[in-house]
XYZ file of C-alpha atoms in Angstrom:
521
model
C -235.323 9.044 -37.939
C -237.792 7.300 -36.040
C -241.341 8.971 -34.444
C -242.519 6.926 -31.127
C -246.089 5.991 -29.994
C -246.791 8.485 -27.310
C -250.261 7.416 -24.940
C -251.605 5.038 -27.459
C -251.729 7.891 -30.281
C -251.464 7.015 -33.620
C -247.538 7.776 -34.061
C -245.413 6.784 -37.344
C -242.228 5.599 -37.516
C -239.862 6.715 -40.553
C -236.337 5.986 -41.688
C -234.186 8.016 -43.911
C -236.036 5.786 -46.398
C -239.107 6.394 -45.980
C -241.119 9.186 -47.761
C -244.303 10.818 -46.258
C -247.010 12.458 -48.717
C -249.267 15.057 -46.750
C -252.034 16.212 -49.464
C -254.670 18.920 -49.185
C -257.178 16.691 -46.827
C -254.353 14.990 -45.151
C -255.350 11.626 -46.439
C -252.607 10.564 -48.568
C -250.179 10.440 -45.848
C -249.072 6.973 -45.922
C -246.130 5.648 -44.574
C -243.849 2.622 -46.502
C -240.634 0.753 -46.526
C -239.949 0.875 -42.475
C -236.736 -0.219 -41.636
C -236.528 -1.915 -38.581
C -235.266 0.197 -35.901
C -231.776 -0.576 -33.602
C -234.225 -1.071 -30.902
C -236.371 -3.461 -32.551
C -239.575 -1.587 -33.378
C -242.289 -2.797 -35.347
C -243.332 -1.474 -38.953
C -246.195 0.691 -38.695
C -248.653 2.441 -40.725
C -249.964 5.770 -39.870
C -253.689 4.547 -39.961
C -252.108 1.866 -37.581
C -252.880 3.003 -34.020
C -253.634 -0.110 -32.570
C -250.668 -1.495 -33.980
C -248.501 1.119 -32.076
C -250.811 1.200 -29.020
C -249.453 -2.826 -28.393
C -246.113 -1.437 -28.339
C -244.523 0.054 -25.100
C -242.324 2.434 -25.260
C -240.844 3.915 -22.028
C -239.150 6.811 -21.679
C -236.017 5.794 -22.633
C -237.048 5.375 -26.574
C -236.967 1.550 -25.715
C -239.679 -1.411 -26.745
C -240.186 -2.838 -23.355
C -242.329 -3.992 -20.939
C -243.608 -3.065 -17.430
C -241.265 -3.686 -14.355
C -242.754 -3.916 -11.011
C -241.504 -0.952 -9.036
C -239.565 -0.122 -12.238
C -238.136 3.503 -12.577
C -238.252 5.227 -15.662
C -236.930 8.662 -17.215
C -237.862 12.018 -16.431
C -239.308 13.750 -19.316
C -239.033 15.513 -21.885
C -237.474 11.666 -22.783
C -234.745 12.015 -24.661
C -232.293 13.036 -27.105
C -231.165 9.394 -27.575
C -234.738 7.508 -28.738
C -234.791 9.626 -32.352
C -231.526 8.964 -34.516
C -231.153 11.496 -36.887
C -229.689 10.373 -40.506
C -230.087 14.131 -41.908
C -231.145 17.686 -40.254
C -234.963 18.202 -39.971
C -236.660 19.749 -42.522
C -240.010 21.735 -41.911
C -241.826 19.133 -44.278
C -240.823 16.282 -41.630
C -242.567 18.826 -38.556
C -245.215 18.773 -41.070
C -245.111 15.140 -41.633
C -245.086 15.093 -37.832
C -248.523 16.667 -37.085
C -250.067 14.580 -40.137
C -249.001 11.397 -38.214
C -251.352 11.972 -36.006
C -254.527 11.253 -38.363
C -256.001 7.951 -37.931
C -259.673 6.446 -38.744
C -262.520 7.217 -36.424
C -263.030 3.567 -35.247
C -259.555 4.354 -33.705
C -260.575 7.653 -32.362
C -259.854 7.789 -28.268
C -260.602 10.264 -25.045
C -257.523 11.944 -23.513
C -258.225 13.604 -19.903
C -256.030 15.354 -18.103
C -256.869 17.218 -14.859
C -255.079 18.750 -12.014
C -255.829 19.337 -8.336
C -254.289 21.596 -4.856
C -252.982 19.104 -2.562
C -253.050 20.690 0.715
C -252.131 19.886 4.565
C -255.824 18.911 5.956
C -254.998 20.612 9.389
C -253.473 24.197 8.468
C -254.748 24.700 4.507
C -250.936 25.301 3.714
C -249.499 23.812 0.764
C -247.662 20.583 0.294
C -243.994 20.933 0.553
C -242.383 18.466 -2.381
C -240.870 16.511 0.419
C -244.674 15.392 1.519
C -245.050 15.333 -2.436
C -242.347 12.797 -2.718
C -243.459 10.784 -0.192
C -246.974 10.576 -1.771
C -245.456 9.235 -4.882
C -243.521 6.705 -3.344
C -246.787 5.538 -1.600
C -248.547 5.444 -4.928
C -245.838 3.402 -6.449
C -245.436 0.772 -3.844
C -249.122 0.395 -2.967
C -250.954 0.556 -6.225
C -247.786 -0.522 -8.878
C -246.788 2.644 -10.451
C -243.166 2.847 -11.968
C -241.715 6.013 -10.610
C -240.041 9.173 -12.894
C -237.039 10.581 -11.695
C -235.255 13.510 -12.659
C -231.754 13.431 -10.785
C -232.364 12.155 -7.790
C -236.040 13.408 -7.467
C -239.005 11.725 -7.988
C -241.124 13.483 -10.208
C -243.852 11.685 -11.249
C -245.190 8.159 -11.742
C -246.172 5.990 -14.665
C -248.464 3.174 -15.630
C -249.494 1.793 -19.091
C -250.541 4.828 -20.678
C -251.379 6.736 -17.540
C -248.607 9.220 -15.868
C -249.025 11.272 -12.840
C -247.124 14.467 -13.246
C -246.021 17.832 -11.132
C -246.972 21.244 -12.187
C -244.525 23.448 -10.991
C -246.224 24.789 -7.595
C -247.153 21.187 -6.805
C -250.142 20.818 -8.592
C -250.731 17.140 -8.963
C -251.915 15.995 -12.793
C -253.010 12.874 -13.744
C -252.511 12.398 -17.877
C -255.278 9.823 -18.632
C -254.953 6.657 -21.110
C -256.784 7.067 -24.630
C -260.124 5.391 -23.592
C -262.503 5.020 -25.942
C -265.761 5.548 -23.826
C -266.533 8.133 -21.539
C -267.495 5.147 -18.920
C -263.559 4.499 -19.285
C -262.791 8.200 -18.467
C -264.971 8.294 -15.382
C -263.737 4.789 -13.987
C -260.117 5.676 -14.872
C -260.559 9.352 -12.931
C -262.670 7.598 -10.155
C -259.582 4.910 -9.671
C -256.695 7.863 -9.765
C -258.771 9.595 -6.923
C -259.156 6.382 -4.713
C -255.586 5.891 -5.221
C -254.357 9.421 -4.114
C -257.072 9.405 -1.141
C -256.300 6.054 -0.095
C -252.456 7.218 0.655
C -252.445 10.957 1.349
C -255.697 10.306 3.813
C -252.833 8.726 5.994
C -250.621 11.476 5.799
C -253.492 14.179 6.821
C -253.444 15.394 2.913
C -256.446 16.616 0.657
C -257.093 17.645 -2.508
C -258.980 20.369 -4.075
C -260.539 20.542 -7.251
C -260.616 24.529 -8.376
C -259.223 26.604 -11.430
C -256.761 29.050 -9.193
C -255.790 29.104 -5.594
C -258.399 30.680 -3.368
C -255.887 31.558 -0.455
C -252.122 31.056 -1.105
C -249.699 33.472 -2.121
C -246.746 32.746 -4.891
C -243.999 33.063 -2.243
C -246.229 30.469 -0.099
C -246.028 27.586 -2.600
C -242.591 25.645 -2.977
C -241.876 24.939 -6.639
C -241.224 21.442 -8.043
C -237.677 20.576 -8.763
C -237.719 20.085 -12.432
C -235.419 21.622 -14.496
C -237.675 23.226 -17.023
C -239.328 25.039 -14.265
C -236.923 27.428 -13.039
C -236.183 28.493 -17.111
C -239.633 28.832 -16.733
C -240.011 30.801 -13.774
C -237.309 32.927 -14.827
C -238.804 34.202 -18.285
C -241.888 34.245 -17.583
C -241.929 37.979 -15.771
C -240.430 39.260 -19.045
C -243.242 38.440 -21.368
C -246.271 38.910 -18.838
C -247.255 39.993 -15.822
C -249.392 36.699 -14.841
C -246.918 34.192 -15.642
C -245.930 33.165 -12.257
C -249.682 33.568 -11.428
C -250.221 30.820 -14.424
C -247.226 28.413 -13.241
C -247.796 28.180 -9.493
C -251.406 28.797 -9.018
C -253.677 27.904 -11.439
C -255.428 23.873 -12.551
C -256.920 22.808 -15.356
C -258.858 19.791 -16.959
C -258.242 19.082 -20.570
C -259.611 16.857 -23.380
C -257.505 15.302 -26.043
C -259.348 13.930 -29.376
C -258.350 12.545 -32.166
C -258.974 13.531 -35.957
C -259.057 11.510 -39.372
C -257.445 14.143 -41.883
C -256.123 17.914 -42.522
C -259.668 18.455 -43.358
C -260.794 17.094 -40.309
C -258.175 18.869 -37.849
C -259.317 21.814 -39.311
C -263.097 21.563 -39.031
C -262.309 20.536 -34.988
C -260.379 22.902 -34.383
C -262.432 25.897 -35.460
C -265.091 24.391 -33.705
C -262.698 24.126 -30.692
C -261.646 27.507 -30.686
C -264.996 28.995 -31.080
C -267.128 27.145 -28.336
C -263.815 27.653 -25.778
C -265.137 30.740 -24.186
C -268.361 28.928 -23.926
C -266.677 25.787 -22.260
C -265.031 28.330 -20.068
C -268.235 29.765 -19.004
C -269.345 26.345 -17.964
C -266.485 25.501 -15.703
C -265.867 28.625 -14.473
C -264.426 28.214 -11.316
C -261.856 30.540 -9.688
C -263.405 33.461 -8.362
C -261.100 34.007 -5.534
C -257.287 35.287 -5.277
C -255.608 35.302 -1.556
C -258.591 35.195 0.551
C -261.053 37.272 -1.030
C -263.310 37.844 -4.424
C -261.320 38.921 -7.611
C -263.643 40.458 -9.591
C -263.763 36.961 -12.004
C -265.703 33.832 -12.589
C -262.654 32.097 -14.665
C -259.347 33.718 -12.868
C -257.414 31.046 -14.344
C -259.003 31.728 -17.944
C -257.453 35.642 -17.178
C -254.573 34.595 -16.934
C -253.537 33.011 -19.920
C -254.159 36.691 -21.545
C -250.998 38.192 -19.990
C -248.946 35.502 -19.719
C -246.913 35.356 -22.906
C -248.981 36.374 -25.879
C -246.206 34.955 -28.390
C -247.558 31.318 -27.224
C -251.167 32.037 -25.895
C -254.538 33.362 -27.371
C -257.392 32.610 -30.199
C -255.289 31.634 -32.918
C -256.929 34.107 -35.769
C -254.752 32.306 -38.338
C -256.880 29.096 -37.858
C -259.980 30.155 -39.462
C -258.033 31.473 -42.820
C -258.251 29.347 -46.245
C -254.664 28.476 -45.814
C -254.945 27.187 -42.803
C -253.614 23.690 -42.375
C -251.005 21.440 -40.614
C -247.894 23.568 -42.799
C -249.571 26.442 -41.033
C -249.217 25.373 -37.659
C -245.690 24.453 -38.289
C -244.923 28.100 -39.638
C -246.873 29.458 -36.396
C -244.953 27.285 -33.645
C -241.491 27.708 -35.625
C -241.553 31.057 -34.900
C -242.859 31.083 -31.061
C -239.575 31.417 -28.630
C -238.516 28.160 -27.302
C -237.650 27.980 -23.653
C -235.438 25.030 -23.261
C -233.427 22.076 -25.028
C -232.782 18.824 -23.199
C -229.819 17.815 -23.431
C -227.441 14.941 -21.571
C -230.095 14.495 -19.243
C -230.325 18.637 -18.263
C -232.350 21.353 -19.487
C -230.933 24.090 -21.492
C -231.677 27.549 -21.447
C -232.746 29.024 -24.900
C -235.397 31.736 -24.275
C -235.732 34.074 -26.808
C -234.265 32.113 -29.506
C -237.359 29.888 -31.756
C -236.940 26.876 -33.485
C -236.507 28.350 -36.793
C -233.205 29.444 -35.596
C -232.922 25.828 -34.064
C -233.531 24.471 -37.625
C -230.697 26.843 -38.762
C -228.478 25.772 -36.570
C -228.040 29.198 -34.575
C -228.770 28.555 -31.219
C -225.943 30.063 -28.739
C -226.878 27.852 -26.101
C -225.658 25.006 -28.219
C -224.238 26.428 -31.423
C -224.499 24.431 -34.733
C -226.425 21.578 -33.457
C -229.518 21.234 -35.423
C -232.866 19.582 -33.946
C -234.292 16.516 -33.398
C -237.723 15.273 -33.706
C -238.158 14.806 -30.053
C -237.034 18.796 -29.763
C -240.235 19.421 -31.705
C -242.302 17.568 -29.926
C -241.333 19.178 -27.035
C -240.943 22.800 -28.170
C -244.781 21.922 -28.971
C -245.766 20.926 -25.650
C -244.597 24.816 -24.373
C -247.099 26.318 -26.986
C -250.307 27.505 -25.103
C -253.432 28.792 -26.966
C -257.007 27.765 -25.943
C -256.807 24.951 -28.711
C -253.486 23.222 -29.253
C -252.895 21.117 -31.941
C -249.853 18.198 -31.814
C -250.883 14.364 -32.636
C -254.077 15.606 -31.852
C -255.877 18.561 -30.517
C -256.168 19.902 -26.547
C -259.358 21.449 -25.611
C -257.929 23.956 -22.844
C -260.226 26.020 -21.820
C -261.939 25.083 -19.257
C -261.242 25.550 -14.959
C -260.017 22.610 -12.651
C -263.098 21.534 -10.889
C -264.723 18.931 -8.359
C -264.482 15.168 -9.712
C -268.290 15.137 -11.202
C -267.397 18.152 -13.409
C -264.342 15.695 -14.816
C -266.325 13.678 -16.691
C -268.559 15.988 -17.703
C -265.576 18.710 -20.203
C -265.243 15.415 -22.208
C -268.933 14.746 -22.543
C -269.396 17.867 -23.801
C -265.921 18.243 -26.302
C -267.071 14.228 -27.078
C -270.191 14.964 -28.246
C -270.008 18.298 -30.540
C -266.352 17.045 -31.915
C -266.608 12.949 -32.630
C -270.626 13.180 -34.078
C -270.592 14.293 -37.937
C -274.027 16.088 -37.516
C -273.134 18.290 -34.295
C -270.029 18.893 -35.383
C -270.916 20.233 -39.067
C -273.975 21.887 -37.023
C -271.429 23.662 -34.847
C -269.435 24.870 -37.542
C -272.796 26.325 -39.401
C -273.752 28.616 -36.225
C -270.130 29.741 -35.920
C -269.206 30.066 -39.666
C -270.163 34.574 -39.541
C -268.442 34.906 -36.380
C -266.226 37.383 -36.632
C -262.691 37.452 -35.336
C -263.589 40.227 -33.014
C -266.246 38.562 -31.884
C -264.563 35.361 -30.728
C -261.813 37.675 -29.027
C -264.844 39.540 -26.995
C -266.143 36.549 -26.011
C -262.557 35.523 -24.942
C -261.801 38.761 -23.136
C -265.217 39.112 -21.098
C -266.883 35.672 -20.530
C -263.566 35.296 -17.780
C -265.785 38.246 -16.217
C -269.218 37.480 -16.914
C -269.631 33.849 -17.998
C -272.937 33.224 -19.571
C -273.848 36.418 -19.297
C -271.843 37.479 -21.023
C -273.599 39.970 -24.161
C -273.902 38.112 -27.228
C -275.427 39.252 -30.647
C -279.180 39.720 -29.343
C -279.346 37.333 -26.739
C -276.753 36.248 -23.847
C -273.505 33.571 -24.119
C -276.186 31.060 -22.473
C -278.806 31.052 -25.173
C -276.071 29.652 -27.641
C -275.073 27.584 -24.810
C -278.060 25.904 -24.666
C -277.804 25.085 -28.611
C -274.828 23.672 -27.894
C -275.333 21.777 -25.423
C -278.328 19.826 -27.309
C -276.178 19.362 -30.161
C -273.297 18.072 -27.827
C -276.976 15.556 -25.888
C -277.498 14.292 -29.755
C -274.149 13.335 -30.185
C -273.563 11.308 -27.434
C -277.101 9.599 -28.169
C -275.706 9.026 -31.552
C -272.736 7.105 -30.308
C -274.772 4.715 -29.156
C -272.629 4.261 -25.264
C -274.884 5.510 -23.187
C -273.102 8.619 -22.580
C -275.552 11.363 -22.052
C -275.984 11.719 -18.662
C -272.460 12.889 -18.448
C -273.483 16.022 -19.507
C -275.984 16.629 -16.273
C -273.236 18.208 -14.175
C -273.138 21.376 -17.177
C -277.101 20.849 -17.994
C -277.996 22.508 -14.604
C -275.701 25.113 -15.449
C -276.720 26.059 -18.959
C -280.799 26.002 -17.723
C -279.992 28.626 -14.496
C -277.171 31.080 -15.677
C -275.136 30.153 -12.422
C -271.771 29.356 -12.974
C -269.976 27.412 -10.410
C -267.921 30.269 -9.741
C -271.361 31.921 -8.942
C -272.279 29.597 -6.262
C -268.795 29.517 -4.717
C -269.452 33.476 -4.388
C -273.032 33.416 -3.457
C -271.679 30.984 0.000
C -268.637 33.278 0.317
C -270.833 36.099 1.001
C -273.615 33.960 2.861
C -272.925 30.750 4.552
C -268.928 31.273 4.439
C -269.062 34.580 6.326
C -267.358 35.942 3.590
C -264.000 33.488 4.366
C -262.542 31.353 1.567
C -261.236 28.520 3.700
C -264.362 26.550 3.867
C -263.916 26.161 -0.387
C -261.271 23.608 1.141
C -263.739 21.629 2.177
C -266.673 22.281 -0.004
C -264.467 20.803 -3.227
C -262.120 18.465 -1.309
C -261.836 15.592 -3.493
């Protein structure tokens, strides 16, 4: 079978000849003996990320390159690009996380953010026919190739860059893996100019916020993608803010790299136990249909009734036996939603991938998995940290464009620095489980002050926030004064979710519909 470079992450390739060794530290995992793909792929190490970053693959499984005006698959890709010589074992979904390690020289920035497009005139939501349109003006004017699902177009690609649809519209841009955070500001600033420059001309705006201030769910027209509507229809038996999370909520994201097991691990107890304190800094969503909700972080809310068997703190993570096999034991057993198949999403809530592995899916019964399977079971897994190739920092509410290059300034600097990173992990190392999970539960409520210990959440925010200062001035890029955007917020207290309030009840005249304006894009 053969794993793909996916956004310029280190991926391996493997045959039925090749054997993968994942040790303790993850170090050992070394990859030999490539056959050369049908397609023509090149042999690859797994320390080789620049190697498989030269290498475009679209979403067809194919080596290729870029077509002017090209069109390209929908995605998930595709059962065709992995050919399977024997069923899956859970050491190759092991093998599969491991690939993901490369050295820190190769370490990148992956941002993702999404955004409310919304008629200018009337505040109503785009309907996907003005969403289509938008696309196709992308495409043409700034030499996007488009994604089509059917007959739909669903989202646009370039290089590493892909603009995708959440399902009530919400427009994402996936960033490259850039490997300053100048690159992550330029490459947000150019997406922005891009959508301005044509939705502008159709009297469309954009609004950066974690949840939507003013619409209802049976105002906002959902995005014809198959997945979607599985989603939409299991999601009311596992939560009561599922919908809530699908149609009405944005997020920005970081994705970072590691260099081992050992090192996954450290990051990702760091990342789960600063999240609530990354969500206190964004917090942005304090409204729900017109009026106050009672939160800072309504989007952060959310996520804890949505579908607890794929959400949450991840206990498991901070255990001795943590480590990529773990992971792999935790996501086999979450229920998968879907399997793509011939082009069309399958229905198999309920069932998990163990039962995939075993061949005992009734949706499709006795076909076993494929690698691309996993890799897309993975991407429906949602805790605050997730781990795949590498880890997602998702914690943190959609915001205004200054506040997007400010979440990976701050994940940057206490994850890719040695010293803030092992500091980090020495002021968290006696929190207790139930202590993470209160901060989780109430800082959606009280952000940074929220009760901590002897002090307030803000006090260790402002720790953190030095240690995140040092490590940007240890990279040497100039990087700091990404962080100003959070610095203001760490030295008053105020959330943004604060302020929004504080003019809702003052200068607003307690209406929501000048937010429209106030974080227009």
């Amino acid at each position: 079978m053969v794993l793909l470079s996916r956004a310029g992450l280190s991926y391996c390739m493997r045959t039925e000849a090749t054997r993968c060794r994942v040790g303790k530290t993850g170090n050992n995992f070394e990859l030999s003996k490539v056959k050369e793909a049908s397609v023509g792929f090149l042999q690859l190490s797994c320390n080789s990320a620049t190697k498989a970053q030269n290498l475009h693959i679209d979403h067809a499984g194919v080596g290729s390159r870029r077509v002017h005006g090209g069109i390209v698959a929908a995605s998930p890709p595709t059962e065709d690009a992995v050919v399977v010589a024997d069923p899956l074992t859970k050491d190759d979904l092991v093998q599969y996380l491991a690939s993901g390690c490369k050295p820190k020289e190769n370490w990148r920035i992956g941002t993702e953010h999404e955004k409310f497009g919304f008629e200018l005139g009337s505040l109503c939501p785009m309907k996907y026919e003005q969403i289509a349109e938008l696309l196709h003006g992308i495409s043409e004017r700034f030499d996007w190739d488009k994604i089509m699902e059917g007959n739909n177009i669903i989202g646009l690609k370039q290089g590493n860059q892909s603009i995708s649809l959440e399902p009530g519209g919400q427009f994402e841009l996936s960033g490259a893996p850039l490997e300053t955070l100048h690159q992550t500001c330029a490459e947000v600033n150019s997406h922005l100019y891009q959508v301005k420059a044509v939705a502008e001309e159709m009297n469309i705006g954009f609004l950066g916020i974690g949840f939507q201030p003013k619409w209802r769910i049976k105002d906002i027209p959902m995005m014809p993608k198959g997945r979607y509507e599985i989603m939409r229809n299991y999601m009311p038996k596992v939560g009561s803010l599922g919908l809530d999370m699908m149609f009405r909520t944005c997020t920005v994201q970081v994705n970072l790299d590691f260099s081992s097991e050992a090192d996954m691990i450290r990051k990702f107890r760091a990342g789960l136990a600063l999240q609530p304190i990354a969500t206190a800094l964004f917090a942005n969503s304090p409204f729900t249909e017109g009026k106050p909700n009672g939160y800072l972080s309504m989007r952060s809310q959310i996520w804890t009734d949505t579908d607890k068997d794929r959400t949450g703190m991840l206990p498991f993570v901070f255990d001795d036996s943590f480590g990529f096999e773990r992971y792999v034991d935790y996501a086999l057993d979450v229920p998968m939603y879907f399997v793509y198949r011939k082009k069309k999403y399958i229905d198999c809530t309920g069932m998990t991938f163990r039962d995939f592995m075993a061949g005992e899916l009734p949706c499709i019964p006795g076909e076993l998995p494929t690698l691309n399977d996993w890799e897309n079971h993975l991407t429906t897994i949602f805790p605050e940290v997730r781990l795949k190739r590498y880890l997602e920092m998702r914690g943190a509410d959609g915001g205004p464009w200054r506040r997007l290059c400010a979440l990976p300034a701050f994940w940057v600097g206490v994850l890719y620095d040695e010293v803030s990173l092992q500091s980090i992990l020495d002021m968290t190392a006696d929190w207790t489980q139930e202590e993470r999970e209160m901060l989780r539960n109430k800082v959606p409520v009280s952000g940074l002050k929220t009760p901590f210990r002897d002090g307030l959440l803000r006090h260790v925010a402002e720790d953190v926030l030095k240690l995140a200062k040092d490590g940007l001035e240890r990279r040497g890029f100039k990087e700091s004064g990404f962080l100003n955007e959070v610095a203001e917020v760490v030295k008053t207290g105020v959330t943004p979710a604060e302020k929004l309030l504080e003019l809702y009840h003052g200068k607003w005249e307690q209406s929501v519909d000048p937010v429209f304006e106030e974080l227009l894009y």
